[in-house]
Amino acid sequence: MSKDRKLTVDNIKVLIEDERNLLEVIRKANIELPTFCYHSEMSIYGACRLCLVEIEGRGLQPACSIKPEEGMVVNTNTKELRKIRKMILELILASHESACPTCVKGGDCQLQKLARRMGVTHIRFSKGLERVKIDESSPSLVREPNKCILCGDCVRMCNEIQGVGAIDFAYRGSNAKVTPYFGKELAEVECVNCGQCARVCPTGALYPKPNIDEVWDAIHDPGKMVVAQIAPAVRVSLGESFHMEAGTLTTEQIVSALRTMGFDAVYDTSFAADLTVIEEAEEFLGRVEKGENIPLFTSCCPAWVSFAEQYYPEFLPHLSSCKSPQQMMGSVIKNRLAASKKLKKEDIVVVSIMPCTAKKSEALRPEFSPDSVRDVDYVLTTQELALMIKEMGLNFSQLPKDSFDLPFGFKTGGGVIFGNSGGVTEAVLRYVSEKIEGQKNGNNNYVFECVRGKDEVREVRLELKDKTITLAIVSGLGNAKKLIEKIKSGEVHYDLIEVMACPGGCINGGGQPVTKDVCVKAKRTISLYDSEKTLQLHKPQDNPYVTELYNTLFKHPGSEIAHELLHTSYQARKNG
Amino acid sequence: MENTTYEKVNAILSENNYNPHGLIPILQAVQEEYRYLPENVMAYVASSLGIPASKVFGVASFYSHFTLQPKGKYIIKICDGTACHVKKSTEIINALEKHLGLTAGRRTTEDLLFTIETVACLGTCGLAPAIVINDEVHGLLTPEKAVELVKQIQAKEANSSGDKE
Ligand code: SF4
Ligand code: SF4
Ligand code: FES
C-alpha cells in the first residue's frame, strides 16, 4: 500500500484521495471556497477566478483547475486574496443588473450570497450596462441577459450534460454574451425546456417562467373549481425552501397548504402514474409479443420527448404512446369531474405542481387541448409553490397534516417512485413480472433492487419465468444520445429503455429548489424510495380506484377510450 | 439566399472530411465563397458536422475575421495605422459613420451599398490619411473630402437605379 498523500490548507493537514482538483481537497477541510463556474458534474472551466488560492512557491492559482499534490502548502485567506475576491465580485456586480428585491432569484442567488459573505458593500466601478431585452419566448424559462455573469454554467450544462447546445457564448471581450444562435430567442432554437440550465445558473439570468398570478386569479374566481395535482418529486424537496433538511417528506403539509390557499381538491399525480404503468406495461407486453417497435422507450419525460422528436425522429415509433402522468391526470380529472359534478370542462382548472419546467410546455401542446380546453391549465414548479406559500405567510413546517382527496389522490408505491430515475421501470416490472409469471407475488414482495442505483446509465438483465428482459435506465439527455448511437450502431440491444432528461430523474428537475449542495440529490432519492414504505399498496395493478376506473370507463388497457384519453402521438420537429 | 443549394458548402465540408475540429477553416472557406457567413449556411454547416448551431455562431462571432452581415457593394477601408491615425483618421471614420448612419456594431448600410472597415496600414503612409474604396486609393483626405467621395458614389448609384425604373 502506498503511503497517505497529504497537503496543507491553512495549517490543516488534509488527505489527498481521488479528488479531481485542489478545490475538492480544500472543501474536505471544511473550507467553503467561493466559486461560480465550478460544478462537480460538469467539466472544469476556470473562468470566474473566485477560487483563487495561494500555493507556496507557485503564487496565486485557481483551485478548481489545479491537481492536488503531495506536500502542497495552500493558503486561502491572505490579505491579497481577500482583496482580489472582493475586486472580482465588484467587477461582476458592475456589469450585473442588481435588482435583488424584485429578482426572482433573490435569496437564492449565489452572487448575492457571495457579495454578502465577502463583505462587498459598495462598488467602485460605474455600471457600463447596456440593457438587453428579456427573453420570455419560452413557455418554460425566462432569460434575463442583464443578470448574466458569464460563468458559462448553463452553456456547459446544455452542451455537455444535455447534449443540446441551445445556448452558447458569442462575441468577444466586453461584448461577450450567452445567447441562442444568431441572437434568436430560446423558443426558436433546439431548447427542450428541461430547465437544467436554470438549475445551475447562480443568478437570476435563467429561471422557470412563473405562472403564479394566473393560478391565484383562478383560485380567486368563484366560478371555477380549481384542483391541484402534485408530482412525486415535489414532496421530498419543497421543505428545502423552508429551511428543512433536504429530502424531508412533506406530503401532508403540502396538501394542507394547498387547501388553505383555496384549492377545491388536491390530487396525487402518482394516481395517474399507476394508470400510466398499466397502460405502458400492457403496451410493452403487446410489442414484445408481436416483436414490434422494440426497444420501447418511456415517454413520461416531456423534455426527452422533445429531444427525440428533434434529433431521433426515426425512433418515434419506439416511444410509448402513453401520455405522461401529468397529462393522463389532467384528462381523467377533466372528464370525470365534469361528468360527476355536472360542470363544463372549462370551469374546472387543473393546476399541476411539478419539479419540472418542461411540463409547462408539455401542457401547452395542442394535442393536449381537446376541443380547445386544456387538460392541464397551469403548471407550477416546486419553486413557485414555495413562493406562493411564502406570499400567503403560511408557516409551512407547522401546518397540520392533511390527506389527498379521493379517488384521484389514492396511489400505490409504484406511482410514487416515478420521481426517481429507474422508478418507472421498477413500477412497470411490478406489473409485468406478475403478468409473465402468471401469479401474484404477495404485497410485500415488490422491490426490484436491480434497477436502482446512482449511475446515470444502468443496464439490467432480468429472467422472468422463461423470458429474459433487457433494460436500460438512463438519465441526462447527453447520456441518452450516447446510448441511442450505440443502439443505432448495433452495439447494444434492449427491450425497454427508460429515459429521464434530468440527471437522477425528476427529483433533480429544473423547477426544484435550487441548491449547490451535491448531496441533496441523493437525499431526495432515498426519501422518495422510503416514502413508499408507509403506503399500503405498492403495485399499480392493486390500486382499487384505478381498477374502478377500468371497470367503469376504460374497460381494459389499450381500449379505444383509453387511447382517446390516455395516449398520444409524436411528430418530427426541426427547430432553428 | 433564395434557392440555395449547398453544393459549394458540401464541397468545402468534404474537403475538410466533415471534421468538427476543422470548423475555423471551413468557415473561412465559406466566407470566401459568400463574402460573409449567412445564417442558413452556418446552420447547415452545424447540422452537417453534428455540432450545435450555437457553437458555430459562437466561433463565427468571436473572430473579427468573420463577418455575419453581407458586405456592401462598395467596401471602404479606412486606414487607422500610425501615420493616418496621427493625421486624424478617427475624424474621417466618425464623419463617414455619421454620413452613412453606421455605428461600431453596424458596418454595412441597409441598402447594402457601403461597408466601412478600419485597417491597420494600407502602406501608403505618404498619402496619409488615406482610404481605399474598392481597391482605389484616395489620399490626403479630410473628413469633408471623404464624405464628398461617398456622396458622388451615392449620386451615381441613385441615377443608375433611376435609369432602370
Ligand atoms: S432548458 Fe435544457 S435544453 Fe433548454 S437551454 Fe436549458 S439546458 Fe438547454
Ligand atoms: S445565464 Fe447564468 S449560468 Fe449562464 S453564463 Fe449567465 S450567469 Fe452563468
Ligand atoms: S471556480 Fe475556479 S475559476 Fe470559477
Short mmCIF file of N, CA, C and O in Angstrom, two decimals, chain A residues 15 52 105 116 131 195 203 491 529:
data_model
loop_
_atom_site.label_atom_id
_atom_site.label_comp_id
_atom_site.label_asym_id
_atom_site.label_seq_id
_atom_site.Cartn_x
_atom_site.Cartn_y
_atom_site.Cartn_z
N LEU A 15 -5.89 14.89 3.71
CA LEU A 15 -5.55 13.71 2.94
C LEU A 15 -5.97 13.91 1.48
O LEU A 15 -7.07 14.39 1.20
N LEU A 52 -9.47 31.39 -6.46
CA LEU A 52 -8.02 31.61 -6.34
C LEU A 52 -7.53 31.30 -4.93
O LEU A 52 -8.17 31.66 -3.95
N LYS A 105 -34.72 35.32 -8.29
CA LYS A 105 -33.70 34.51 -7.62
C LYS A 105 -33.31 35.08 -6.25
O LYS A 105 -32.53 34.45 -5.53
N ARG A 116 -22.45 39.32 -0.04
CA ARG A 116 -22.66 39.46 1.41
C ARG A 116 -21.52 38.84 2.19
O ARG A 116 -20.95 39.43 3.09
N ARG A 131 -28.71 47.71 -21.52
CA ARG A 131 -29.82 46.81 -21.23
C ARG A 131 -30.22 46.01 -22.46
O ARG A 131 -30.36 46.53 -23.55
N GLY A 195 -34.75 22.80 -18.31
CA GLY A 195 -34.53 23.68 -17.16
C GLY A 195 -33.26 23.39 -16.38
O GLY A 195 -33.01 24.00 -15.34
N THR A 203 -27.30 33.11 -10.79
CA THR A 203 -28.00 34.38 -10.63
C THR A 203 -29.42 34.28 -11.19
O THR A 203 -29.88 33.19 -11.50
N GLU A 491 -24.45 -1.96 -31.42
CA GLU A 491 -23.57 -2.39 -30.35
C GLU A 491 -24.33 -2.95 -29.15
O GLU A 491 -23.85 -3.84 -28.46
N TYR A 529 -37.87 6.84 -2.19
CA TYR A 529 -37.99 5.37 -2.06
C TYR A 529 -38.56 5.01 -0.69
O TYR A 529 -39.43 4.16 -0.56
#
